[in-house]
mmCIF file of C-alpha atoms in Angstrom:
data_model
loop_
_atom_site.group_PDB
_atom_site.id
_atom_site.type_symbol
_atom_site.label_atom_id
_atom_site.label_comp_id
_atom_site.label_asym_id
_atom_site.label_seq_id
_atom_site.Cartn_x
_atom_site.Cartn_y
_atom_site.Cartn_z
ATOM 1 C CA UNK A 932 0.000 0.000 0.000
ATOM 2 C CA UNK A 933 1.093 3.549 -0.344
ATOM 3 C CA UNK A 934 2.852 4.848 2.766
ATOM 4 C CA UNK A 935 0.374 6.733 4.863
ATOM 5 C CA UNK A 936 1.986 7.024 8.216
ATOM 6 C CA UNK A 937 -0.426 8.966 10.381
ATOM 7 C CA UNK A 938 -0.640 12.502 11.677
ATOM 8 C CA UNK A 939 0.353 15.384 9.479
ATOM 9 C CA UNK A 940 3.140 16.631 11.705
ATOM 10 C CA UNK A 941 4.866 13.279 11.544
ATOM 11 C CA UNK A 942 4.192 11.986 8.056
ATOM 12 C CA UNK A 943 3.860 12.977 4.432
ATOM 13 C CA UNK A 944 0.189 12.188 4.253
ATOM 14 C CA UNK A 945 -1.520 13.589 7.336
ATOM 15 C CA UNK A 946 -3.524 16.782 7.631
ATOM 16 C CA UNK A 947 -4.116 19.758 9.769
ATOM 17 C CA UNK A 948 -3.134 20.627 13.275
ATOM 18 C CA UNK A 949 -5.617 22.624 15.297
ATOM 19 C CA UNK A 950 -4.201 24.288 18.369
ATOM 20 C CA UNK A 951 -5.951 26.501 20.895
ATOM 21 C CA UNK A 952 -3.448 28.906 22.444
ATOM 22 C CA UNK A 953 -2.376 27.779 25.928
ATOM 23 C CA UNK A 954 -4.359 29.514 28.631
ATOM 24 C CA UNK A 955 -6.547 31.293 26.100
ATOM 25 C CA UNK A 956 -10.117 31.844 27.228
ATOM 26 C CA UNK A 957 -11.574 33.722 24.271
ATOM 27 C CA UNK A 958 -15.161 34.833 24.685
ATOM 28 C CA UNK A 959 -17.528 32.414 22.971
ATOM 29 C CA UNK A 960 -19.052 33.770 19.793
ATOM 30 C CA UNK A 961 -22.761 33.709 18.850
ATOM 31 C CA UNK A 962 -23.613 30.347 17.330
ATOM 32 C CA UNK A 963 -20.536 28.717 18.799
ATOM 33 C CA UNK A 964 -21.607 29.198 22.385
ATOM 34 C CA UNK A 965 -25.366 28.931 22.042
ATOM 35 C CA UNK A 966 -25.799 25.462 20.591
ATOM 36 C CA UNK A 967 -23.304 23.009 22.078
ATOM 37 C CA UNK A 968 -26.067 20.544 22.937
ATOM 38 C CA UNK A 969 -27.543 20.851 19.455
ATOM 39 C CA UNK A 970 -24.125 20.266 17.899
ATOM 40 C CA UNK A 971 -23.533 17.173 20.021
ATOM 41 C CA UNK A 972 -26.938 15.727 19.121
ATOM 42 C CA UNK A 973 -26.412 16.427 15.435
ATOM 43 C CA UNK A 974 -22.945 14.855 15.440
ATOM 44 C CA UNK A 975 -24.268 11.779 17.248
ATOM 45 C CA UNK A 976 -27.189 11.378 14.820
ATOM 46 C CA UNK A 977 -24.942 11.757 11.763
ATOM 47 C CA UNK A 978 -22.508 9.184 13.094
ATOM 48 C CA UNK A 979 -25.320 6.773 13.974
ATOM 49 C CA UNK A 980 -26.942 7.111 10.534
ATOM 50 C CA UNK A 981 -23.620 6.516 8.826
ATOM 51 C CA UNK A 982 -23.015 3.361 10.823
ATOM 52 C CA UNK A 983 -26.563 2.067 10.310
ATOM 53 C CA UNK A 984 -26.421 2.673 6.566
ATOM 54 C CA UNK A 985 -23.019 1.141 6.053
ATOM 55 C CA UNK A 986 -22.552 -1.552 8.676
ATOM 56 C CA UNK A 987 -24.710 -4.206 7.021
ATOM 57 C CA UNK A 988 -22.345 -4.987 4.130
ATOM 58 C CA UNK A 989 -18.813 -4.696 5.441
ATOM 59 C CA UNK A 990 -16.395 -7.338 4.136
ATOM 60 C CA UNK A 991 -14.708 -9.362 6.848
ATOM 61 C CA UNK A 992 -11.304 -8.378 5.434
ATOM 62 C CA UNK A 993 -11.985 -4.711 6.269
ATOM 63 C CA UNK A 994 -10.076 -5.096 9.539
ATOM 64 C CA UNK A 995 -6.924 -5.279 7.409
ATOM 65 C CA UNK A 996 -7.499 -2.102 5.378
ATOM 66 C CA UNK A 997 -4.939 -0.199 7.434
ATOM 67 C CA UNK A 998 -4.843 3.474 6.443
ATOM 68 C CA UNK A 999 -7.801 2.933 4.078
ATOM 69 C CA UNK A 1000 -10.119 1.973 6.952
ATOM 70 C CA UNK A 1001 -13.310 4.022 7.275
ATOM 71 C CA UNK A 1002 -13.208 6.389 10.231
ATOM 72 C CA UNK A 1003 -16.652 5.356 11.444
ATOM 73 C CA UNK A 1004 -15.418 1.771 11.747
ATOM 74 C CA UNK A 1005 -12.784 2.684 14.324
ATOM 75 C CA UNK A 1006 -14.769 5.054 16.567
ATOM 76 C CA UNK A 1007 -14.495 3.728 20.085
ATOM 77 C CA UNK A 1008 -17.879 3.458 21.851
ATOM 78 C CA UNK A 1009 -18.208 5.384 25.075
ATOM 79 C CA UNK A 1010 -15.354 7.773 24.334
ATOM 80 C CA UNK A 1011 -16.012 10.924 26.350
ATOM 81 C CA UNK A 1012 -13.600 13.722 25.547
ATOM 82 C CA UNK A 1013 -15.263 16.173 27.909
ATOM 83 C CA UNK A 1014 -14.732 14.259 31.140
ATOM 84 C CA UNK A 1015 -12.445 16.126 33.534
ATOM 85 C CA UNK A 1016 -11.334 15.697 37.110
ATOM 86 C CA UNK A 1017 -13.355 17.484 39.769
ATOM 87 C CA UNK A 1018 -12.379 21.126 40.123
ATOM 88 C CA UNK A 1019 -10.537 21.205 36.790
ATOM 89 C CA UNK A 1020 -11.371 22.947 33.534
ATOM 90 C CA UNK A 1021 -9.616 22.655 30.157
ATOM 91 C CA UNK A 1022 -7.301 25.504 29.185
ATOM 92 C CA UNK A 1023 -5.589 24.077 26.100
ATOM 93 C CA UNK A 1024 -6.396 21.664 23.300
ATOM 94 C CA UNK A 1025 -4.061 20.296 20.673
ATOM 95 C CA UNK A 1026 -5.647 18.130 17.996
ATOM 96 C CA UNK A 1027 -3.519 16.380 15.407
ATOM 97 C CA UNK A 1028 -5.958 15.338 12.723
ATOM 98 C CA UNK A 1029 -5.596 13.088 9.713
ATOM 99 C CA UNK A 1030 -7.124 14.046 6.367
ATOM 100 C CA UNK A 1031 -10.565 12.714 5.499
ATOM 101 C CA UNK A 1032 -11.533 9.981 3.039
ATOM 102 C CA UNK A 1033 -9.924 10.546 -0.350
ATOM 103 C CA UNK A 1034 -9.736 9.194 -3.879
ATOM 104 C CA UNK A 1035 -6.836 6.959 -4.935
ATOM 105 C CA UNK A 1036 -3.699 8.666 -6.202
ATOM 106 C CA UNK A 1037 -2.805 8.672 -9.901
ATOM 107 C CA UNK A 1038 -0.342 5.828 -9.343
ATOM 108 C CA UNK A 1039 -3.046 3.571 -7.954
ATOM 109 C CA UNK A 1040 -5.682 4.692 -10.461
ATOM 110 C CA UNK A 1041 -3.345 3.556 -13.248
ATOM 111 C CA UNK A 1042 -2.863 0.221 -11.510
ATOM 112 C CA UNK A 1043 -6.629 -0.194 -11.158
ATOM 113 C CA UNK A 1044 -7.038 0.558 -14.872
ATOM 114 C CA UNK A 1045 -4.410 -2.058 -15.780
ATOM 115 C CA UNK A 1046 -6.059 -4.646 -13.553
ATOM 116 C CA UNK A 1047 -9.486 -3.941 -15.019
ATOM 117 C CA UNK A 1048 -8.202 -4.341 -18.587
ATOM 118 C CA UNK A 1049 -6.398 -7.561 -17.661
ATOM 119 C CA UNK A 1050 -9.464 -9.185 -16.128
ATOM 120 C CA UNK A 1051 -11.698 -8.059 -18.980
ATOM 121 C CA UNK A 1052 -9.359 -9.361 -21.673
ATOM 122 C CA UNK A 1053 -7.755 -12.451 -20.118
ATOM 123 C CA UNK A 1054 -10.057 -13.965 -17.489
ATOM 124 C CA UNK A 1055 -12.281 -16.678 -19.036
ATOM 125 C CA UNK A 1056 -15.990 -15.920 -19.202
ATOM 126 C CA UNK A 1057 -19.083 -18.032 -19.316
ATOM 127 C CA UNK A 1058 -20.211 -21.198 -17.573
ATOM 128 C CA UNK A 1059 -18.426 -22.075 -14.358
ATOM 129 C CA UNK A 1060 -17.337 -18.553 -13.399
ATOM 130 C CA UNK A 1061 -18.461 -17.497 -9.911
ATOM 131 C CA UNK A 1062 -21.140 -14.812 -9.731
ATOM 132 C CA UNK A 1063 -18.772 -12.198 -8.281
ATOM 133 C CA UNK A 1064 -16.348 -12.676 -11.193
ATOM 134 C CA UNK A 1065 -19.190 -12.316 -13.694
ATOM 135 C CA UNK A 1066 -20.187 -9.144 -11.852
ATOM 136 C CA UNK A 1067 -16.660 -7.741 -12.244
ATOM 137 C CA UNK A 1068 -16.570 -8.595 -15.950
ATOM 138 C CA UNK A 1069 -20.123 -7.613 -16.877
ATOM 139 C CA UNK A 1070 -21.252 -4.919 -14.441
ATOM 140 C CA UNK A 1071 -18.354 -3.303 -12.587
ATOM 141 C CA UNK A 1072 -17.149 -0.060 -14.142
ATOM 142 C CA UNK A 1073 -13.668 1.403 -13.763
ATOM 143 C CA UNK A 1074 -14.868 4.859 -12.707
ATOM 144 C CA UNK A 1075 -11.669 6.347 -11.268
ATOM 145 C CA UNK A 1076 -10.087 9.112 -13.353
ATOM 146 C CA UNK A 1077 -6.606 10.579 -13.055
ATOM 147 C CA UNK A 1078 -7.867 14.055 -12.158
ATOM 148 C CA UNK A 1079 -9.129 12.596 -8.857
ATOM 149 C CA UNK A 1080 -5.476 12.039 -7.781
ATOM 150 C CA UNK A 1081 -5.881 11.642 -4.023
ATOM 151 C CA UNK A 1082 -8.337 14.502 -3.628
ATOM 152 C CA UNK A 1083 -10.778 14.629 -0.743
ATOM 153 C CA UNK A 1084 -14.183 13.116 -1.499
ATOM 154 C CA UNK A 1085 -17.382 14.644 -0.147
ATOM 155 C CA UNK A 1086 -17.528 11.944 2.501
ATOM 156 C CA UNK A 1087 -14.045 13.056 3.529
ATOM 157 C CA UNK A 1088 -15.302 16.581 4.105
ATOM 158 C CA UNK A 1089 -18.134 15.144 6.194
ATOM 159 C CA UNK A 1090 -15.567 13.179 8.236
ATOM 160 C CA UNK A 1091 -13.880 16.417 9.266
ATOM 161 C CA UNK A 1092 -17.082 18.420 9.806
ATOM 162 C CA UNK A 1093 -18.453 15.736 12.113
ATOM 163 C CA UNK A 1094 -15.180 15.517 14.023
ATOM 164 C CA UNK A 1095 -15.186 19.290 14.505
ATOM 165 C CA UNK A 1096 -18.748 19.223 15.844
ATOM 166 C CA UNK A 1097 -17.861 16.502 18.339
ATOM 167 C CA UNK A 1098 -14.793 18.404 19.528
ATOM 168 C CA UNK A 1099 -16.740 21.655 19.809
ATOM 169 C CA UNK A 1100 -19.431 19.936 21.862
ATOM 170 C CA UNK A 1101 -16.743 18.751 24.276
ATOM 171 C CA UNK A 1102 -14.703 21.974 24.408
ATOM 172 C CA UNK A 1103 -16.963 24.916 23.457
ATOM 173 C CA UNK A 1104 -14.916 27.409 25.467
ATOM 174 C CA UNK A 1105 -11.682 26.560 23.698
ATOM 175 C CA UNK A 1106 -13.089 26.302 20.171
ATOM 176 C CA UNK A 1107 -15.202 29.450 19.982
ATOM 177 C CA UNK A 1108 -15.637 31.340 16.731
ATOM 178 C CA UNK A 1109 -14.212 34.437 18.411
ATOM 179 C CA UNK A 1110 -11.084 32.476 19.242
ATOM 180 C CA UNK A 1111 -10.702 31.306 15.655
ATOM 181 C CA UNK A 1112 -11.260 34.744 14.100
ATOM 182 C CA UNK A 1113 -9.170 36.491 16.741
ATOM 183 C CA UNK A 1114 -6.125 34.279 16.374
ATOM 184 C CA UNK A 1115 -6.465 32.434 19.678
ATOM 185 C CA UNK A 1116 -6.922 29.229 17.688
ATOM 186 C CA UNK A 1117 -4.477 28.423 14.908
ATOM 187 C CA UNK A 1118 -5.175 25.904 12.171
ATOM 188 C CA UNK A 1119 -2.149 24.631 10.286
ATOM 189 C CA UNK A 1120 -2.056 22.294 7.326
ATOM 190 C CA UNK A 1121 0.327 21.071 4.677
ATOM 191 C CA UNK A 1122 0.111 22.153 1.037
ATOM 192 C CA UNK A 1123 -1.358 18.791 -0.034
ATOM 193 C CA UNK A 1124 -4.783 19.535 -1.494
ATOM 194 C CA UNK A 1125 -6.495 16.823 0.559
ATOM 195 C CA UNK A 1126 -5.005 18.337 3.711
ATOM 196 C CA UNK A 1127 -6.053 21.901 2.822
ATOM 197 C CA UNK A 1128 -9.566 20.670 1.991
ATOM 198 C CA UNK A 1129 -9.692 18.834 5.319
ATOM 199 C CA UNK A 1130 -8.658 21.973 7.212
ATOM 200 C CA UNK A 1131 -11.439 23.894 5.455
ATOM 201 C CA UNK A 1132 -14.026 21.210 6.216
ATOM 202 C CA UNK A 1133 -12.987 21.150 9.876
ATOM 203 C CA UNK A 1134 -13.611 24.892 10.126
ATOM 204 C CA UNK A 1135 -16.984 24.484 8.391
ATOM 205 C CA UNK A 1136 -18.034 21.930 10.992
ATOM 206 C CA UNK A 1137 -16.647 23.995 13.835
ATOM 207 C CA UNK A 1138 -18.745 27.097 13.258
ATOM 208 C CA UNK A 1139 -21.138 26.237 10.406
ATOM 209 C CA UNK A 1140 -19.633 28.988 8.237
ATOM 210 C CA UNK A 1141 -18.535 28.341 4.659
ATOM 211 C CA UNK A 1142 -15.901 30.165 2.566
ATOM 212 C CA UNK A 1143 -14.389 31.936 5.599
ATOM 213 C CA UNK A 1144 -11.266 29.998 6.381
ATOM 214 C CA UNK A 1145 -8.493 30.941 8.791
ATOM 215 C CA UNK A 1146 -5.609 28.527 8.368
ATOM 216 C CA UNK A 1147 -1.922 28.562 7.547
ATOM 217 C CA UNK A 1148 -0.126 26.306 5.085
ATOM 218 C CA UNK A 1149 3.118 25.378 6.838
ATOM 219 C CA UNK A 1150 5.114 22.649 5.128
ATOM 220 C CA UNK A 1151 8.131 23.336 7.319
ATOM 221 C CA UNK A 1152 6.106 21.847 10.193
ATOM 222 C CA UNK A 1153 3.596 19.571 8.526
ATOM 223 C CA UNK A 1154 6.012 18.085 5.965
ATOM 224 C CA UNK A 1155 9.225 18.587 7.886
ATOM 225 C CA UNK A 1156 10.543 15.202 6.770
ATOM 226 C CA UNK A 1157 11.259 16.805 3.387
ATOM 227 C CA UNK A 1158 13.846 19.022 5.109
ATOM 228 C CA UNK A 1159 15.262 16.275 7.304
ATOM 229 C CA UNK A 1160 18.729 15.357 6.038
ATOM 230 C CA UNK A 1161 18.532 11.936 7.646
ATOM 231 C CA UNK A 1162 15.420 11.188 5.624
ATOM 232 C CA UNK A 1163 16.483 12.789 2.342
ATOM 233 C CA UNK A 1164 19.927 11.168 2.296
ATOM 234 C CA UNK A 1165 19.047 7.954 4.086
ATOM 235 C CA UNK A 1166 15.746 7.162 2.369
ATOM 236 C CA UNK A 1167 14.583 9.467 -0.405
ATOM 237 C CA UNK A 1168 17.795 9.399 -2.461
ATOM 238 C CA UNK A 1169 19.090 6.060 -1.182
ATOM 239 C CA UNK A 1170 18.470 3.251 -3.655
ATOM 240 C CA UNK A 1171 19.088 0.596 -1.001
ATOM 241 C CA UNK A 1172 16.461 1.949 1.423
ATOM 242 C CA UNK A 1173 13.648 -0.069 -0.170
ATOM 243 C CA UNK A 1174 15.483 -3.371 -0.525
ATOM 244 C CA UNK A 1175 13.139 -4.946 2.019
ATOM 245 C CA UNK A 1176 10.158 -3.893 -0.097
ATOM 246 C CA UNK A 1177 11.589 -5.687 -3.121
ATOM 247 C CA UNK A 1178 12.315 -8.780 -1.040
ATOM 248 C CA UNK A 1179 8.757 -8.803 0.250
ATOM 249 C CA UNK A 1180 7.219 -8.396 -3.208
ATOM 250 C CA UNK A 1181 9.108 -11.463 -4.412
ATOM 251 C CA UNK A 1182 8.919 -13.411 -1.163
ATOM 252 C CA UNK A 1183 6.915 -16.564 -0.403
ATOM 253 C CA UNK A 1184 4.027 -14.855 1.423
ATOM 254 C CA UNK A 1185 2.996 -12.595 -1.439
ATOM 255 C CA UNK A 1186 3.796 -15.274 -4.016
ATOM 256 C CA UNK A 1187 1.272 -17.586 -2.359
ATOM 257 C CA UNK A 1188 -1.378 -14.851 -2.306
ATOM 258 C CA UNK A 1189 -0.706 -14.100 -5.984
ATOM 259 C CA UNK A 1190 -1.210 -17.762 -6.824
ATOM 260 C CA UNK A 1191 -4.527 -17.964 -4.959
ATOM 261 C CA UNK A 1192 -5.871 -14.677 -6.359
ATOM 262 C CA UNK A 1193 -4.820 -15.693 -9.888
ATOM 263 C CA UNK A 1194 -6.645 -18.996 -9.489
ATOM 264 C CA UNK A 1195 -9.828 -17.222 -8.377
ATOM 265 C CA UNK A 1196 -9.596 -14.900 -11.372
ATOM 266 C CA UNK A 1197 -8.825 -17.921 -13.577
ATOM 267 C CA UNK A 1198 -5.594 -16.320 -14.737
ATOM 268 C CA UNK A 1199 -2.053 -17.599 -15.051
ATOM 269 C CA UNK A 1200 -0.034 -16.397 -12.012
ATOM 270 C CA UNK A 1201 2.547 -14.744 -14.260
ATOM 271 C CA UNK A 1202 -0.190 -12.434 -15.587
ATOM 272 C CA UNK A 1203 -0.755 -10.924 -12.144
ATOM 273 C CA UNK A 1204 2.240 -8.981 -10.766
ATOM 274 C CA UNK A 1205 2.343 -7.940 -7.078
ATOM 275 C CA UNK A 1206 1.232 -4.361 -7.752
ATOM 276 C CA UNK A 1207 -2.004 -5.590 -9.377
ATOM 277 C CA UNK A 1208 -2.774 -7.848 -6.412
ATOM 278 C CA UNK A 1209 -2.391 -4.730 -4.318
ATOM 279 C CA UNK A 1210 -4.650 -2.804 -6.733
ATOM 280 C CA UNK A 1211 -7.443 -5.360 -6.297
ATOM 281 C CA UNK A 1212 -7.167 -4.971 -2.533
ATOM 282 C CA UNK A 1213 -7.294 -1.182 -2.921
ATOM 283 C CA UNK A 1214 -10.482 -1.357 -5.002
ATOM 284 C CA UNK A 1215 -12.161 -3.286 -2.200
ATOM 285 C CA UNK A 1216 -11.062 -0.786 0.451
ATOM 286 C CA UNK A 1217 -11.726 2.392 -1.554
ATOM 287 C CA UNK A 1218 -15.209 1.368 -2.656
ATOM 288 C CA UNK A 1219 -16.188 0.652 0.927
ATOM 289 C CA UNK A 1220 -14.687 3.928 2.171
ATOM 290 C CA UNK A 1221 -15.969 6.176 -0.629
ATOM 291 C CA UNK A 1222 -19.252 4.546 -1.670
ATOM 292 C CA UNK A 1223 -20.035 2.204 1.252
ATOM 293 C CA UNK A 1224 -20.123 -0.650 -1.263
ATOM 294 C CA UNK A 1225 -19.173 -4.267 -0.773
ATOM 295 C CA UNK A 1226 -17.175 -4.499 -3.980
ATOM 296 C CA UNK A 1227 -17.039 -7.819 -5.852
ATOM 297 C CA UNK A 1228 -13.255 -7.385 -5.817
ATOM 298 C CA UNK A 1229 -13.360 -8.113 -2.081
ATOM 299 C CA UNK A 1230 -14.245 -11.731 -2.918
ATOM 300 C CA UNK A 1231 -10.718 -12.242 -4.199
ATOM 301 C CA UNK A 1232 -9.254 -12.295 -0.691
ATOM 302 C CA UNK A 1233 -9.728 -14.464 2.362
ATOM 303 C CA UNK A 1234 -8.997 -13.027 5.795
ATOM 304 C CA UNK A 1235 -5.602 -14.742 5.731
ATOM 305 C CA UNK A 1236 -4.835 -13.354 2.272
ATOM 306 C CA UNK A 1237 -5.792 -9.855 3.397
ATOM 307 C CA UNK A 1238 -3.115 -9.824 6.076
ATOM 308 C CA UNK A 1239 -0.402 -9.906 3.430
ATOM 309 C CA UNK A 1240 -1.144 -6.997 1.017
ATOM 310 C CA UNK A 1241 -1.172 -4.554 3.933
ATOM 311 C CA UNK A 1242 2.392 -5.424 4.899
ATOM 312 C CA UNK A 1243 4.247 -3.650 2.038
ATOM 313 C CA UNK A 1244 3.066 -0.299 3.353
ATOM 314 C CA UNK A 1245 4.711 -1.021 6.691
ATOM 315 C CA UNK A 1246 7.928 -2.063 4.975
ATOM 316 C CA UNK A 1247 7.917 1.185 2.970
ATOM 317 C CA UNK A 1248 7.033 3.406 5.918
ATOM 318 C CA UNK A 1249 9.565 2.077 8.421
ATOM 319 C CA UNK A 1250 12.657 3.697 6.806
ATOM 320 C CA UNK A 1251 10.812 7.029 6.929
ATOM 321 C CA UNK A 1252 9.994 6.770 10.605
ATOM 322 C CA UNK A 1253 13.485 6.037 11.905
ATOM 323 C CA UNK A 1254 15.028 9.456 11.104
ATOM 324 C CA UNK A 1255 11.747 11.200 11.943
ATOM 325 C CA UNK A 1256 11.545 9.731 15.446
ATOM 326 C CA UNK A 1257 14.967 11.068 16.343
ATOM 327 C CA UNK A 1258 14.351 14.466 14.774
ATOM 328 C CA UNK A 1259 10.971 15.136 16.406
ATOM 329 C CA UNK A 1260 11.690 13.909 19.927
ATOM 330 C CA UNK A 1261 13.898 16.866 21.022
ATOM 331 C CA UNK A 1262 11.019 19.292 20.416
ATOM 332 C CA UNK A 1263 9.182 18.079 23.506
ATOM 333 C CA UNK A 1264 10.533 16.845 26.831
ATOM 334 C CA UNK A 1265 8.646 15.530 29.829
ATOM 335 C CA UNK A 1266 9.225 17.965 32.670
ATOM 336 C CA UNK A 1267 8.399 17.304 36.313
ATOM 337 C CA UNK A 1268 6.846 19.585 38.884
ATOM 338 C CA UNK A 1269 5.974 18.896 42.510
ATOM 339 C CA UNK A 1270 2.380 18.186 41.485
ATOM 340 C CA UNK A 1271 2.340 16.254 38.209
ATOM 341 C CA UNK A 1272 4.244 15.687 34.947
ATOM 342 C CA UNK A 1273 3.937 18.388 32.312
ATOM 343 C CA UNK A 1274 5.195 18.908 28.781
ATOM 344 C CA UNK A 1275 7.721 21.689 28.284
ATOM 345 C CA UNK A 1276 8.375 23.115 24.836
ATOM 346 C CA UNK A 1277 12.057 23.196 23.958
ATOM 347 C CA UNK A 1278 13.359 26.184 21.997
ATOM 348 C CA UNK A 1279 12.372 26.066 18.332
ATOM 349 C CA UNK A 1280 16.030 26.681 17.485
ATOM 350 C CA UNK A 1281 16.544 22.934 17.921
ATOM 351 C CA UNK A 1282 16.228 21.781 14.337
ATOM 352 C CA UNK A 1283 14.759 18.333 13.598
ATOM 353 C CA UNK A 1284 17.120 17.982 10.696
ATOM 354 C CA UNK A 1285 20.175 18.251 12.974
ATOM 355 C CA UNK A 1286 19.588 14.898 14.661
ATOM 356 C CA UNK A 1287 20.507 12.068 12.300
ATOM 357 C CA UNK A 1288 20.092 8.320 12.562
#
């Protein structure tokens, strides 16, 4: 799978950071302060409807979708963000938020197109083919186009709006409209279009106002790995950094999955390279995430098979994380007071790129 390593401040594919200034107690603004209960009810209803509409036809391999998993499928029941110890009130909120549901990137759209043409032209038709294979050949349409290229889908915007409403319902004093417009709340995002769109959608959900966005594109923070010498020299321009990926793609685990998937498609194994096995898995995950559909492509994989195509993404991501872990850690240290641990911000002059692994 494509590397998609988590929060925006620690990976190339995450989105915006919303931060309420420490100690800030901006006066709540109109709609923001008056309807916290309404917002909470609306967010709960939207989440419930989404789960009711989509939960009836979820493939059992969905637990292995990794970064392509639907957000509503991982919401923990009973999570209460607003609970606080007696006598305490929140003074600061930092939210590191991943971008919403998106289309495949151009690279994967081209793979999906190749796979579709292969199955249409080479897989035998007619008597004896399972119903799901006939559905792929006769009914399924390759609807992804290259201009989609990883852009946020409408459901992805809804992901962020709903998240914002839930956060506002828990912390109305920290996430007031006055705080956002007055600079007490900063919203930062990377220049990736899906991240910018997610930052906009979050603000729409926060205060129900469209086309009035207050956010900063800051790649030096949100895509700092691009300026990290340990990453650039050790991974990005290092031809040996992905040797483990190549070993995995030609290893016994994926070879066995290729053989089984080829047999189900009634193709010769040599016709189906590893990247097209991965593409079939992506179709299953994207169509569930974007359209809430149980795609016929999901029938290609058993639960055991599905454990394998997710592994390449981990093999790709690991070399990125090693230099990043060492470069980000000096920014924050755990300080101690006589009462309780606290986080102390170390001078920003400490550059992430100066710590190499």
